[in-house]
Each structure stands twice: as C-alpha cells, then as structure tokens.
Short mmCIF file of C-alpha atoms and ligand atoms in Angstrom, two decimals:
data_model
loop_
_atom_site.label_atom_id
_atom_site.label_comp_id
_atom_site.label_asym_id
_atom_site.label_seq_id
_atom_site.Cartn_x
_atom_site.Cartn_y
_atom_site.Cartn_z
CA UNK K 13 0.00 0.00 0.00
CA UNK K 14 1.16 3.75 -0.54
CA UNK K 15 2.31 5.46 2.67
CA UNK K 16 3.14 9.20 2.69
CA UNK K 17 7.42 9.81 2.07
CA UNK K 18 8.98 10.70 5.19
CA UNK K 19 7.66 10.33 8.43
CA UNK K 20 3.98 10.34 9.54
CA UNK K 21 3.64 10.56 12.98
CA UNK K 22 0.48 8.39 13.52
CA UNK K 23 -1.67 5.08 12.73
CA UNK K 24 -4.72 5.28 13.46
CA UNK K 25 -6.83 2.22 14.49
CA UNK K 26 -10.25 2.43 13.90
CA UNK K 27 -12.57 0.01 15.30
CA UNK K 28 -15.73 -1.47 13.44
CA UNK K 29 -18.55 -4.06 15.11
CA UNK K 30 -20.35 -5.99 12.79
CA UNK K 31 -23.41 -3.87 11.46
CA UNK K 32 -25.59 -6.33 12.58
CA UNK K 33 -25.16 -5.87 16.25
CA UNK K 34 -24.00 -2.40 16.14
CA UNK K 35 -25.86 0.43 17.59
CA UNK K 36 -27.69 -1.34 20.17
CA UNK K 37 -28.82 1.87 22.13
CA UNK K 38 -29.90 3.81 19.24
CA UNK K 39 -33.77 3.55 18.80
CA UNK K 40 -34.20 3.25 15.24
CA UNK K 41 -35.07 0.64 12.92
CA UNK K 42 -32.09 1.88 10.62
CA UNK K 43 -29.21 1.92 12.96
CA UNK K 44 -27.12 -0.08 11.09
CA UNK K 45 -27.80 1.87 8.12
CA UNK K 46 -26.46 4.80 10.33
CA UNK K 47 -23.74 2.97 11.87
CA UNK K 48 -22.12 2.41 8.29
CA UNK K 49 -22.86 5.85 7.17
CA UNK K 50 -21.17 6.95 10.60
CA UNK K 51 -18.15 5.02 10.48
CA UNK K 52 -17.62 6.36 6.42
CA UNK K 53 -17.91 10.01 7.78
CA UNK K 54 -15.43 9.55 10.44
CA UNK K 55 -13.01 7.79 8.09
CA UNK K 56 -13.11 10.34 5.46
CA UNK K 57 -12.64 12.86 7.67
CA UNK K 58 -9.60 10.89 9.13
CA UNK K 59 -8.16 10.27 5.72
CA UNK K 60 -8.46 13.85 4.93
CA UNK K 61 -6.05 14.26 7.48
CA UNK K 62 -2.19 15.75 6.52
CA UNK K 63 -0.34 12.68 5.21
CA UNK K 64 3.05 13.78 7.26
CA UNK K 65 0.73 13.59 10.29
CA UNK K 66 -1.47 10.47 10.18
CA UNK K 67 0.19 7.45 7.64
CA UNK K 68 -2.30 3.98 7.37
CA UNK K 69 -5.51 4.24 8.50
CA UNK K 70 -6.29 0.60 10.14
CA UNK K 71 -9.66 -0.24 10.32
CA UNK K 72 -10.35 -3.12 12.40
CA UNK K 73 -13.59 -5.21 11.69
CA UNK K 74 -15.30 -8.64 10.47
CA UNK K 75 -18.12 -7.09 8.72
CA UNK K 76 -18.50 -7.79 4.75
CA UNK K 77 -20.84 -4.83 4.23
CA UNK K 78 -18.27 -2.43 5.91
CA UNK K 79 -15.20 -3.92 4.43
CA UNK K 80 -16.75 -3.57 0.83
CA UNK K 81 -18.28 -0.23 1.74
CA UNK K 82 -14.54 0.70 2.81
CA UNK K 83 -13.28 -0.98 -0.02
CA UNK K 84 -15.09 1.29 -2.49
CA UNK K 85 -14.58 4.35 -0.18
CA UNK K 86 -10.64 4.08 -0.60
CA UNK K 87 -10.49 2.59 -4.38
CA UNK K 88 -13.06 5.09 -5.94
CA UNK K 89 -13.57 8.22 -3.67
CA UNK K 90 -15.60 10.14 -1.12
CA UNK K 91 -18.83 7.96 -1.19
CA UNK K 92 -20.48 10.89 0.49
CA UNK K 93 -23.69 12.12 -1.35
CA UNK K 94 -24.26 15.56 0.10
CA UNK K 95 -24.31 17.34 4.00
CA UNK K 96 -26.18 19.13 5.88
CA UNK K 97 -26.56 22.15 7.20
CA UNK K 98 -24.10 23.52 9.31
CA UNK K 99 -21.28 21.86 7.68
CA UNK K 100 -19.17 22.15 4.55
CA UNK K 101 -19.45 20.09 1.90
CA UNK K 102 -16.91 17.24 2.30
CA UNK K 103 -13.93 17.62 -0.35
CA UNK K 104 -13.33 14.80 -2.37
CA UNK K 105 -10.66 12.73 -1.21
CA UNK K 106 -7.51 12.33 -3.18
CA UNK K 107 -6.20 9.04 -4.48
CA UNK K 108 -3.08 9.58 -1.74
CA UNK K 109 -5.34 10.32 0.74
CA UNK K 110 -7.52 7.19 0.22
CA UNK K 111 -4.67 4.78 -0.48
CA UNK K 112 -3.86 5.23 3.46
CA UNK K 113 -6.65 2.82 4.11
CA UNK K 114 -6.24 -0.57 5.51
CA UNK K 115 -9.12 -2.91 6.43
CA UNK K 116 -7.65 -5.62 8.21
CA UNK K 117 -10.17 -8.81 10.43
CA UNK K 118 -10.87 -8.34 13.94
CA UNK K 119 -9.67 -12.15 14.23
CA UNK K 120 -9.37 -12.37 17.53
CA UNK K 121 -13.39 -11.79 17.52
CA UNK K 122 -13.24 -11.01 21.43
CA UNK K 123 -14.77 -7.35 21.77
CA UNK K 124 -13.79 -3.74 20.95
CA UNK K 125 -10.13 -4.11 23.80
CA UNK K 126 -9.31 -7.38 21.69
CA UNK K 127 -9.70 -5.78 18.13
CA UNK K 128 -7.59 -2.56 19.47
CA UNK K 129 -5.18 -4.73 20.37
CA UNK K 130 -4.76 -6.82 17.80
CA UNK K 131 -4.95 -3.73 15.68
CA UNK K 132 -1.83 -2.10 17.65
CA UNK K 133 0.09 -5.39 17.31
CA UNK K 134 -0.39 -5.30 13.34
CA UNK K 135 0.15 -1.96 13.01
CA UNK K 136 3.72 -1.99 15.62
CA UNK K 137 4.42 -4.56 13.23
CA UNK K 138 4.24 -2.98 9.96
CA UNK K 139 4.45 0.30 10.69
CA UNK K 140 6.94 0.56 13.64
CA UNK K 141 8.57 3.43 15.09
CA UNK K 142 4.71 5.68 14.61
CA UNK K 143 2.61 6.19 17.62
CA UNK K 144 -0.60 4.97 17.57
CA UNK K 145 -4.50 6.67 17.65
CA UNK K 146 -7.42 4.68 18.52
CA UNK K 147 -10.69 6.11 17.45
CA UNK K 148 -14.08 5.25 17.61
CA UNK K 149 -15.69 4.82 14.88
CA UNK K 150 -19.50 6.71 15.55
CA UNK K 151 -18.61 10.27 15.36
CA UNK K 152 -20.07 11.61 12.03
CA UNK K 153 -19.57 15.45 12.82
CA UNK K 154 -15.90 14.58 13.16
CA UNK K 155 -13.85 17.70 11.51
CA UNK K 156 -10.21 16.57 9.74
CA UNK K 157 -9.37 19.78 11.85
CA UNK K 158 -9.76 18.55 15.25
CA UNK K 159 -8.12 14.93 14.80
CA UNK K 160 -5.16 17.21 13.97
CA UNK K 161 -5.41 19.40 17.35
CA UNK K 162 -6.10 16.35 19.14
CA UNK K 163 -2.87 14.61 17.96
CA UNK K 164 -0.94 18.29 18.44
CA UNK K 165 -1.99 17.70 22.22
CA UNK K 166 -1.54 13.87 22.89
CA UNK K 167 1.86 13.86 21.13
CA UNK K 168 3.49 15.28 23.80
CA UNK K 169 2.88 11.83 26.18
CA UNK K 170 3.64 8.80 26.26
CA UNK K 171 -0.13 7.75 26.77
CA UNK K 172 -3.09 10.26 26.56
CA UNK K 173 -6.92 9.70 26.77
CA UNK K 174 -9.64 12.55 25.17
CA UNK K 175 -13.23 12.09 27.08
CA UNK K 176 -16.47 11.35 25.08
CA UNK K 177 -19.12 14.35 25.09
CA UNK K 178 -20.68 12.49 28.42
CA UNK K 179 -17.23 12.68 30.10
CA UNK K 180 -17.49 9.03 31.01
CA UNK K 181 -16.64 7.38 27.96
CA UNK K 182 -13.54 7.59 25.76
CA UNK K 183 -13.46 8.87 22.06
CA UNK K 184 -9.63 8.69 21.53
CA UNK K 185 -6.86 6.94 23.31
CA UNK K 186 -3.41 7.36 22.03
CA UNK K 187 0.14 5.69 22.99
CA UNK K 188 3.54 7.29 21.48
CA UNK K 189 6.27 4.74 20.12
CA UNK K 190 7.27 2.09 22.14
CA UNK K 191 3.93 2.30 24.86
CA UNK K 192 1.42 -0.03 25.11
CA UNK K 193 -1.96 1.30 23.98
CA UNK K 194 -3.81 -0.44 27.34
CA UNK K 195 -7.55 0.16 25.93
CA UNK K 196 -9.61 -0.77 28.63
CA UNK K 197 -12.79 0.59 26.52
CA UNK K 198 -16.50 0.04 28.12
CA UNK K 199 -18.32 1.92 30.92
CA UNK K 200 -16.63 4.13 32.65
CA UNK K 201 -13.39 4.11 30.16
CA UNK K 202 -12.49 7.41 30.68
CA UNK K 203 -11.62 7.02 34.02
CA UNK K 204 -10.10 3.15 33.42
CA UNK K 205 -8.04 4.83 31.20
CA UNK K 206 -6.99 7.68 32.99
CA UNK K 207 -6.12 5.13 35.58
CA UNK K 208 -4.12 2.94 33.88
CA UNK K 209 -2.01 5.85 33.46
CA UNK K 210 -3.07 7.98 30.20
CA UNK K 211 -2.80 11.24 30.19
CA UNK K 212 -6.45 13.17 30.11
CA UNK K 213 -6.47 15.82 27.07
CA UNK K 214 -10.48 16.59 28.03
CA UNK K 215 -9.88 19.88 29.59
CA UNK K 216 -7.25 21.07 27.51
CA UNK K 217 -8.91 20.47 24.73
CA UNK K 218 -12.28 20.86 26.32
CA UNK K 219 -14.94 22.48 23.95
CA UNK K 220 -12.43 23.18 20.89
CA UNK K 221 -13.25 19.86 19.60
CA UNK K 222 -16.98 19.16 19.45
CA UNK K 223 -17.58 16.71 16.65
CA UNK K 224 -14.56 14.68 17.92
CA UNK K 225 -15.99 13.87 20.96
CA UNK K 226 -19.74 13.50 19.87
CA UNK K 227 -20.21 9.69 19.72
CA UNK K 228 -23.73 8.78 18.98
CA UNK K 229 -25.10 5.88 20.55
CA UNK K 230 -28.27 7.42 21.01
CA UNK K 231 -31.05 9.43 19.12
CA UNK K 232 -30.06 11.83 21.56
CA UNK K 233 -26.55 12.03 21.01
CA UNK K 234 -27.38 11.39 16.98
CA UNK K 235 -29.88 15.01 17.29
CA UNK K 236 -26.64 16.75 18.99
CA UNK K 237 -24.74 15.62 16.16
CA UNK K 238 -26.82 16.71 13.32
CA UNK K 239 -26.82 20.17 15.31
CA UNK K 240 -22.76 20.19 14.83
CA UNK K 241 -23.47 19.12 11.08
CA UNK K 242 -22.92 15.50 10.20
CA UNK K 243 -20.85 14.41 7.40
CA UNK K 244 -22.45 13.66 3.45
CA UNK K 245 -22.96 9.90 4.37
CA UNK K 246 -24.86 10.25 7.52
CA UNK K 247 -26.46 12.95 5.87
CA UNK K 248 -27.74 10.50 2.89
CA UNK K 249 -28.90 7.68 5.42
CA UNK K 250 -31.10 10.35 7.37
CA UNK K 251 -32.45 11.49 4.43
CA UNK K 252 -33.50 7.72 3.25
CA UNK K 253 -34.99 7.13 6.79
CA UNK K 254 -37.14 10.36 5.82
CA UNK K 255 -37.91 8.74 2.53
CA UNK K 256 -41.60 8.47 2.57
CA UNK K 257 -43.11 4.64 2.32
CA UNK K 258 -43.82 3.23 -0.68
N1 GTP Q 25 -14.01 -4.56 15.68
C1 GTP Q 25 -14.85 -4.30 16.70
N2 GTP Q 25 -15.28 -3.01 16.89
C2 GTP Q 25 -16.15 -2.78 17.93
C3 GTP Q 25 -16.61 -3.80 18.79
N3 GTP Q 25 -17.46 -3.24 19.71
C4 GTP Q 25 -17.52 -1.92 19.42
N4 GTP Q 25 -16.74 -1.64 18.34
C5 GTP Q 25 -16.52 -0.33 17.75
O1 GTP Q 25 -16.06 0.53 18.78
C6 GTP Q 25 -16.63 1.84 18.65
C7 GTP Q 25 -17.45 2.19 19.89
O2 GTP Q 25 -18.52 1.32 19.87
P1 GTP Q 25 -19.72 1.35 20.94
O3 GTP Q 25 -20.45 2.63 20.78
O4 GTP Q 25 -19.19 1.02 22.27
O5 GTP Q 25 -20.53 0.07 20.43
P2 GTP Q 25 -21.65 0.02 19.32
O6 GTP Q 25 -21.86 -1.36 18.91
O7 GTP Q 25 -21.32 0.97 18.26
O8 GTP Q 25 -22.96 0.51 20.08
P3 GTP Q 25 -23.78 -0.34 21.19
O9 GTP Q 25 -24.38 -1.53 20.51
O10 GTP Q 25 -24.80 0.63 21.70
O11 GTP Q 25 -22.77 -0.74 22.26
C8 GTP Q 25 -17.47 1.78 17.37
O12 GTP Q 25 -16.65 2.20 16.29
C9 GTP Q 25 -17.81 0.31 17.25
O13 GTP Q 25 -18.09 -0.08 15.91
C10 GTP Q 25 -16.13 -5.14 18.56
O14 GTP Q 25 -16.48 -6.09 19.26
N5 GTP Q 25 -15.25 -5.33 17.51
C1 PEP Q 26 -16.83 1.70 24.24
C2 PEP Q 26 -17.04 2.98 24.46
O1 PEP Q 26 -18.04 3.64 23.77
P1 PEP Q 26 -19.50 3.79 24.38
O2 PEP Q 26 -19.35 4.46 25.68
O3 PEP Q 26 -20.18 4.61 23.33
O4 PEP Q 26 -20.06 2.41 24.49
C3 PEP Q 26 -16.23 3.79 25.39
O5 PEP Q 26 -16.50 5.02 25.52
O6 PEP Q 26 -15.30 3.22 25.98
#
C-alpha cells in the first residue's frame, strides 16, 4: 500500500462491530444503516487528514458490508452524497489520501479491547517506530481539523486519553512509540483509562473539539450531532430514513 514519504507521525486504528449488532442503544429501525454511514464520515474525515501527520488508517472489523463499503470508499472516492446544514461540503478525497486505508479482520473476535489490540500489534508490526491513535468509529460530525489538534496535544505523552461528550466514555486513546496502547474501553473508560495511566487531554482540549468527541449511541446524542453538522454519508442515510413509504 502507498504510505506518505517521510515520516507520519500516527496510525490510526479504527474500530468497526459488525453492522448487525451495532448500535444497540440507538432507537431506530435503521441503525445499522447509520452505523455504516457513521463510520464512512469519520473515516473520510480521518483520511483527509495531513499525510506527514497520520500514515495507514487501520480499520479493524469482520463485517463484509463495511469492508466492501470501505473498499469502495478508498479505491473510488468520497462515497459521500451531500451534508447538511451547518457543515461544509466534504472535499473529495484524493487518491493519496484514500490509499492510506487498511481494512484488516478483527480475528481475535473477542470485543472492541481485543480488536484494538490486535490492531496495535499489526500496526507496531508494519508500521513501527509511529505512535498509535485509537478512534471510535460513531462520530459523524468529526472535523479533519480537530483529529489534527487532538494529535498536536496527545503527542506530547507517552499515553493520553480525550473524554467522550458524556465525560465518562472515551473517544480517543493514544500511545507514542514504544507504549502499550492499554484500551480498557466500556463503561466508565475514561476514568479506566486515565487510571491505567493515560494522560487526560479533556480539559485542555475541552470544547475546541466538538464533533470529535460526539459519539452517537443514542437518538439523543445522533440530534446533537446533526446540530454540529454530520458528514455527506450520515447525511444520505437520514435522508433515506425520511424517505416516505412506498
Ligand atoms: N471490531 C470491533 N469493533 C467494535 C466492537 N465493539 C464496538 N466496536 C466499535 O467501537 C466503537 C465504539 O462502539 P460502541 O459505541 O461502544 O458500540 P456500538 O456497537 O457501536 O454501540 P452499542 O451496541 O450501543 O454498544 C465503534 O466504532 C464500534 O463499531 C467489537 O467487538 N469489535
Ligand atoms: C466503548 C465505548 O463507547 P460507548 O461508551 O459509546 O459504548 C467507550 O466510551 O469506551
């Protein structure tokens, strides 16, 4: 696969459950619609990311759907059909910018902690000498802009841990070259992590970065989102679940 000249600084792993179980909290018959058209929005705004900063892009998952979804995403472009309000239209992606996506199994087929770090062993492994981001993979009003001040911030430890929009939960956990990633995600991970010894970027980077830590597991959380703007593939699904019946 193409990887940028020089340097990057980062992998990013990027987690995916199988559509079929995905989105368990989110009351709507077409959450797994929406947890595909999530997951593309938050890895085309990752892969519009700087290529010196962030090289592969790993994502982690079993799913078919997703992989081909993926699959198309990085071989023939920005699969996103329009936005919404509140947001810029997403750029196309260029073919360097897409070629820095990997979709590799979750094999060991354990949970999200198992796929990270199986994910962090590839990626050590082929990639060595880069730190590593884990992301989750439900945050549609993600900007490019604020992966980038995210990174800026957690570069500077060894292990650093950015707070979901609840505070409880974790939406990035990061590990420079050479420390273990540790993902204890699950209830409560913000403080597991924290604990384990990650430093916590939450109030430094407190409200700067909105659509990063907007994770939607609920309509809730999906209605905050859509107020940030959501990306052209989230966008498309809401507008097919507004499609009137046949
Ligand atoms: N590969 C893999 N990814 C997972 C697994 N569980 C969660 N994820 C991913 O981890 C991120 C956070 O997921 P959650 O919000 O905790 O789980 P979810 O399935 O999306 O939602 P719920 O069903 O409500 O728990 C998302 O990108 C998920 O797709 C897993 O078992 N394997
Ligand atoms: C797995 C996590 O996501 P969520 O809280 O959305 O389940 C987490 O925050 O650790």
């Amino acid at each position: 696969m193409w990887l940028p000249r020089g340097g990057a600084s980062w992998t990013v792993l990027l987690p995916l459950k199988n559509l079929a179980r995905a989105k368990s909290r989110l009351d709507r018959p077409d959450r797994s619609l929406l947890a595909l058209a999530m997951a593309l929005d938050t890895v085309t705004a990752v892969l519009a990311s700087a290529t010196d900063l962030v090289g592969a892009v790993v994502i982690v998952t079993n799913d078919q759907t997703v992989r081909r979804a993926l699959s198309r995403l990085r071989d023939q472009g920005d699969v996103s059909a329009g936005h919404e309000a509140g947001r810029t239209p997403a750029r196309a992606l260029s073919t360097q910018e897409r070629a820095r996506l990997v979709i590799v199994p979750d094999t060991p087929d354990q949970g999200l902690n198992p796929a990270l770090a199986h994910g962090a062993e590839l990626a050590a492994d082929r990639w060595p000498g880069r730190s590593l981001a884990a992301l989750s993979g439900d945050l549609p009003a993600l900007r490019t802009a604020e992966l980038h001040q995210a990174l800026a911030a957690a570069g500077s430890h060894r292990r650093a841990v950015l707070a979901d929009a609840a505070g409880t939960g974790t939406v990035l956990l990061t590990a420079t070259t050479g420390s273990p990633l540790g993902p204890s995600f699950g209830p409560l991970s913000h403080d597991a992590h924290r604990r384990s010894g990650a430093v916590d970027l939450t109030d430094a980077l407190g409200s700067s970065v909105p659509g990063l830590r907007r994770d939607v597991d609920t309509v809730d959380d999906l209605a905050q989102a859509r107020h940030l703007g959501v990306g052209g593939a989230t966008a498309a699904a809401l507008l097919v679940g507004q499609a009137p019946v046949p």
